[in-house]
Amino acid sequence: QLQLQESGPGLVKPSETLSLTCTVSGGAISSNNNYWGWIRQPPGKGLEWIGSIHYSGDTYYNPSLKSRVTISIDTSKTQFSLKLSSVTAADTAVYYCARAPPVGATDSWGQGTLVTVSS
Amino acid sequence: DIQMTQSPSSLSASVGDRVTITCRASQSIISYLNWYQQKPGKAPKLLIYAASSLESGVPSRFNGGGSGTDFTLNISSLQPEDFATYYCQQSYSSPPTFGGGTKVEIK
């Protein structure tokens, strides 16, 4: 059974870079049909797709965040990562990693990790 | 981006009630519409994909329909474990976008 687990700091200072890693187990990170992505949810609010990556390295980003986002993948470690630069309080959210195609349903999710942006 | 509008934003219902949630897209998305259930403190769970296909393991009391711009999620007989927030999502074009959610509360 596919499992995803987020890891990374829970507190980031304003203007710094948020960095999270997702470890995938129970499934092939390099499967041609799998896209791996990040989705976030500010406290008490709705869901926002951040971006996705294919094991080949092809990336797809939400245009609203594209200038600040980098998603990368390390198939040898079965991990993919999110970097979000120049964060502000508006980036405070629960961040989920998921099997998330840029066009398609998101059928497997990590448990989520709360990242707070505060000095 | 395609805008997704859900209604109502919240509803109160009793166990055994039939519940309908609607989702409207700002342009045609054919049948590229997914529904998720989210309970407090948990990740969303995929219920229905491609407007009407039930995800494996999801009870048959959940039913999705619609095409083009208008979609519905029906719960035929509400169970205690169904009290949650439901989100629709379009997967027709990138970026995939979500509706604002419908919170189903106990009456």
Coordinates of C-alpha atoms in Angstrom, one line a residue:
Chain A
Q1 CA 0.0 0.0 0.0
L2 CA 1.3 3.4 -1.0
Q3 CA 2.4 5.6 1.9
L4 CA 3.7 9.1 1.9
Q5 CA 5.3 11.0 4.8
E6 CA 6.2 14.6 5.0
S7 CA 9.1 15.9 7.0
G8 CA 10.7 19.2 7.6
P9 CA 10.7 22.3 9.9
G10 CA 7.4 23.3 11.4
L11 CA 8.5 26.9 11.9
V12 CA 10.1 29.2 9.2
K13 CA 11.0 32.8 9.5
P14 CA 9.5 35.4 7.1
S15 CA 11.6 36.0 3.9
E16 CA 13.3 32.6 4.4
T17 CA 12.8 29.4 2.4
L18 CA 10.4 26.7 3.4
S19 CA 11.8 23.2 2.7
L20 CA 9.9 19.9 3.0
T21 CA 10.6 16.4 2.0
C22 CA 8.2 13.6 1.2
T23 CA 9.2 9.9 1.5
V24 CA 7.3 7.4 -0.6
S25 CA 7.0 3.8 0.4
G26 CA 5.0 0.9 -0.8
G27 CA 5.0 2.0 -4.4
A28 CA 7.2 2.8 -7.3
I29 CA 8.3 6.4 -7.3
S30 CA 9.6 5.8 -10.8
S31 CA 6.4 4.4 -12.3
N32 CA 5.7 6.2 -15.5
N33 CA 2.1 6.9 -14.5
N34 CA 3.0 8.5 -11.2
Y35 CA 3.2 12.2 -10.6
W36 CA 4.2 13.5 -7.1
G37 CA 3.0 16.7 -5.8
W38 CA 2.3 19.2 -3.0
I39 CA -1.0 20.7 -1.9
R40 CA -1.5 23.1 1.0
Q41 CA -4.3 24.2 3.2
P42 CA -4.2 27.3 5.4
P43 CA -5.7 26.9 8.8
G44 CA -9.5 26.8 8.4
K45 CA -9.4 27.3 4.7
G46 CA -9.5 25.4 1.5
L47 CA -7.0 23.4 -0.6
E48 CA -4.5 24.8 -3.0
W49 CA -2.4 22.8 -5.5
I50 CA 1.2 23.9 -5.4
G51 CA 2.8 21.7 -8.1
S52 CA 3.8 18.3 -9.3
I53 CA 6.8 16.4 -10.6
H54 CA 7.2 13.3 -12.7
Y55 CA 10.1 10.9 -12.0
S56 CA 11.6 12.0 -15.3
G57 CA 12.0 15.5 -13.7
D58 CA 9.2 17.2 -15.6
T59 CA 7.6 19.8 -13.3
Y60 CA 4.3 21.5 -13.2
Y61 CA 3.7 24.5 -11.0
N62 CA 0.7 26.6 -10.0
P63 CA 1.3 30.0 -11.8
S64 CA 0.3 31.8 -8.7
L65 CA 3.4 30.4 -6.9
K66 CA 5.7 29.5 -9.8
S67 CA 8.2 32.3 -9.1
R68 CA 8.9 31.0 -5.6
V69 CA 8.5 27.2 -5.9
T70 CA 10.9 24.4 -6.8
I71 CA 9.9 20.7 -6.6
S72 CA 12.6 18.1 -7.1
I73 CA 12.9 14.3 -6.9
D74 CA 15.5 11.8 -5.7
T75 CA 14.4 8.4 -7.0
S76 CA 17.3 6.7 -5.3
K77 CA 16.0 7.8 -1.9
T78 CA 12.3 7.5 -3.0
Q79 CA 11.8 11.1 -2.0
F80 CA 10.6 14.3 -3.5
S81 CA 10.9 17.8 -2.1
L82 CA 9.4 21.2 -2.0
K83 CA 11.1 24.5 -1.6
L84 CA 9.1 27.7 -1.3
S85 CA 11.2 30.9 -1.1
S86 CA 10.5 34.3 0.4
V87 CA 7.8 33.1 2.6
T88 CA 5.3 35.3 4.5
A89 CA 2.6 34.7 7.0
A90 CA 0.2 33.9 4.1
D91 CA 2.3 30.7 3.5
T92 CA 1.3 29.3 6.9
A93 CA -0.5 26.1 6.1
V94 CA -0.7 22.4 6.4
Y95 CA 1.4 21.0 3.6
Y96 CA 0.4 17.7 2.1
C97 CA 2.5 15.6 -0.2
A98 CA 0.5 13.3 -2.5
R99 CA 0.4 11.3 -5.7
A100 CA -1.0 14.2 -7.6
P101 CA -1.0 14.4 -11.4
P102 CA -1.2 17.9 -12.8
V103 CA -4.4 16.7 -14.5
G104 CA -6.1 13.9 -12.7
A105 CA -7.3 12.8 -9.3
T106 CA -5.1 12.8 -6.2
D107 CA -5.6 9.4 -4.8
S108 CA -2.9 9.1 -2.1
W109 CA -2.0 11.7 0.5
G110 CA 0.5 12.1 3.3
Q111 CA -0.8 13.0 6.7
G112 CA 0.2 16.6 6.3
T113 CA 2.6 18.8 8.2
L114 CA 1.8 22.3 9.6
V115 CA 4.3 24.9 8.7
T116 CA 4.0 28.2 10.5
V117 CA 5.8 31.3 9.2
S118 CA 6.6 33.6 12.1
S119 CA 9.6 35.4 13.5
Chain B
D1 CA -7.5 29.2 -13.8
I2 CA -10.9 27.4 -13.7
Q3 CA -12.9 28.6 -10.7
M4 CA -14.9 26.0 -8.8
T5 CA -18.0 27.1 -6.8
Q6 CA -19.6 24.7 -4.3
S7 CA -23.0 25.1 -2.6
P8 CA -24.0 25.2 0.1
S9 CA -20.9 26.1 2.1
S10 CA -22.4 24.2 5.0
L11 CA -25.5 22.1 5.8
S12 CA -27.0 20.4 8.8
A13 CA -28.5 17.0 8.4
S14 CA -29.5 13.9 10.4
V15 CA -28.4 10.4 10.2
G16 CA -30.4 8.7 7.4
D17 CA -31.0 11.9 5.4
R18 CA -30.2 12.2 1.7
V19 CA -27.7 15.0 1.1
T20 CA -26.8 16.7 -2.2
I21 CA -23.8 19.0 -2.7
T22 CA -23.4 20.9 -5.9
C23 CA -20.2 22.1 -7.7
R24 CA -20.1 24.5 -10.6
A25 CA -17.1 25.1 -12.9
S26 CA -16.4 28.5 -14.5
Q27 CA -16.1 26.7 -17.9
S28 CA -16.8 23.3 -19.2
I29 CA -14.6 20.6 -17.7
I30 CA -16.4 17.7 -19.4
S31 CA -16.3 15.0 -16.7
Y32 CA -12.9 15.9 -15.1
L33 CA -14.4 16.4 -11.7
N34 CA -13.3 14.7 -8.4
W35 CA -14.8 14.7 -5.0
Y36 CA -12.9 14.5 -1.7
Q37 CA -13.9 14.0 1.9
Q38 CA -11.9 15.6 4.7
K39 CA -12.3 15.0 8.4
P40 CA -10.8 17.4 11.0
G41 CA -7.0 17.0 11.3
K42 CA -6.9 14.5 8.5
A43 CA -5.8 14.5 4.9
P44 CA -8.5 14.6 2.2
K45 CA -9.7 11.2 0.9
L46 CA -10.7 10.7 -2.7
L47 CA -14.3 9.5 -3.0
I48 CA -15.2 9.9 -6.6
Y49 CA -13.2 10.6 -9.8
A50 CA -14.2 11.4 -13.3
A51 CA -17.5 12.8 -12.0
S52 CA -19.1 9.5 -11.3
S53 CA -16.6 6.7 -10.7
L54 CA -16.4 5.4 -7.2
E55 CA -12.9 5.1 -5.7
S56 CA -12.1 1.6 -4.5
G57 CA -13.4 1.0 -1.0
V58 CA -15.8 3.9 -0.9
P59 CA -19.3 3.0 0.2
S60 CA -22.0 2.9 -2.6
R61 CA -24.1 5.4 -0.7
F62 CA -21.8 8.0 -2.3
N63 CA -22.8 8.9 -5.9
G64 CA -21.5 11.5 -8.2
G65 CA -23.0 13.0 -11.4
G66 CA -23.0 15.8 -13.9
S67 CA -20.9 16.9 -16.8
G68 CA -19.9 20.2 -18.5
T69 CA -20.1 22.8 -15.7
D70 CA -22.6 21.4 -13.2
F71 CA -21.9 18.5 -10.9
T72 CA -23.4 16.9 -7.8
L73 CA -22.3 14.7 -5.0
N74 CA -25.1 12.7 -3.4
I75 CA -25.0 10.7 -0.1
S76 CA -28.1 8.5 -0.2
S77 CA -28.4 7.8 3.6
L78 CA -26.1 9.9 5.8
Q79 CA -24.1 7.8 8.3
P80 CA -22.3 9.1 11.4
E81 CA -18.9 8.8 9.8
D82 CA -20.0 11.0 6.9
F83 CA -20.0 14.2 8.9
A84 CA -17.0 16.0 7.3
T85 CA -16.1 18.6 4.8
Y86 CA -16.4 17.8 1.1
Y87 CA -14.4 19.4 -1.7
C88 CA -14.8 19.2 -5.5
Q89 CA -11.7 19.5 -7.7
Q90 CA -11.4 20.0 -11.5
S91 CA -8.7 18.0 -13.2
Y92 CA -9.4 19.2 -16.7
S93 CA -6.6 21.7 -16.9
S94 CA -3.6 22.7 -14.9
P95 CA -3.5 24.1 -12.3
P96 CA -6.1 21.7 -10.8
T97 CA -8.4 23.8 -8.6
F98 CA -10.7 23.0 -5.7
G99 CA -14.1 24.3 -4.6
G100 CA -14.3 26.1 -1.3
G101 CA -15.8 23.1 0.5
T102 CA -19.1 22.0 2.0
K103 CA -19.2 21.2 5.7
V104 CA -21.8 18.6 6.6
E105 CA -22.7 18.9 10.2
I106 CA -25.0 16.9 12.5
K107 CA -28.5 18.4 13.0

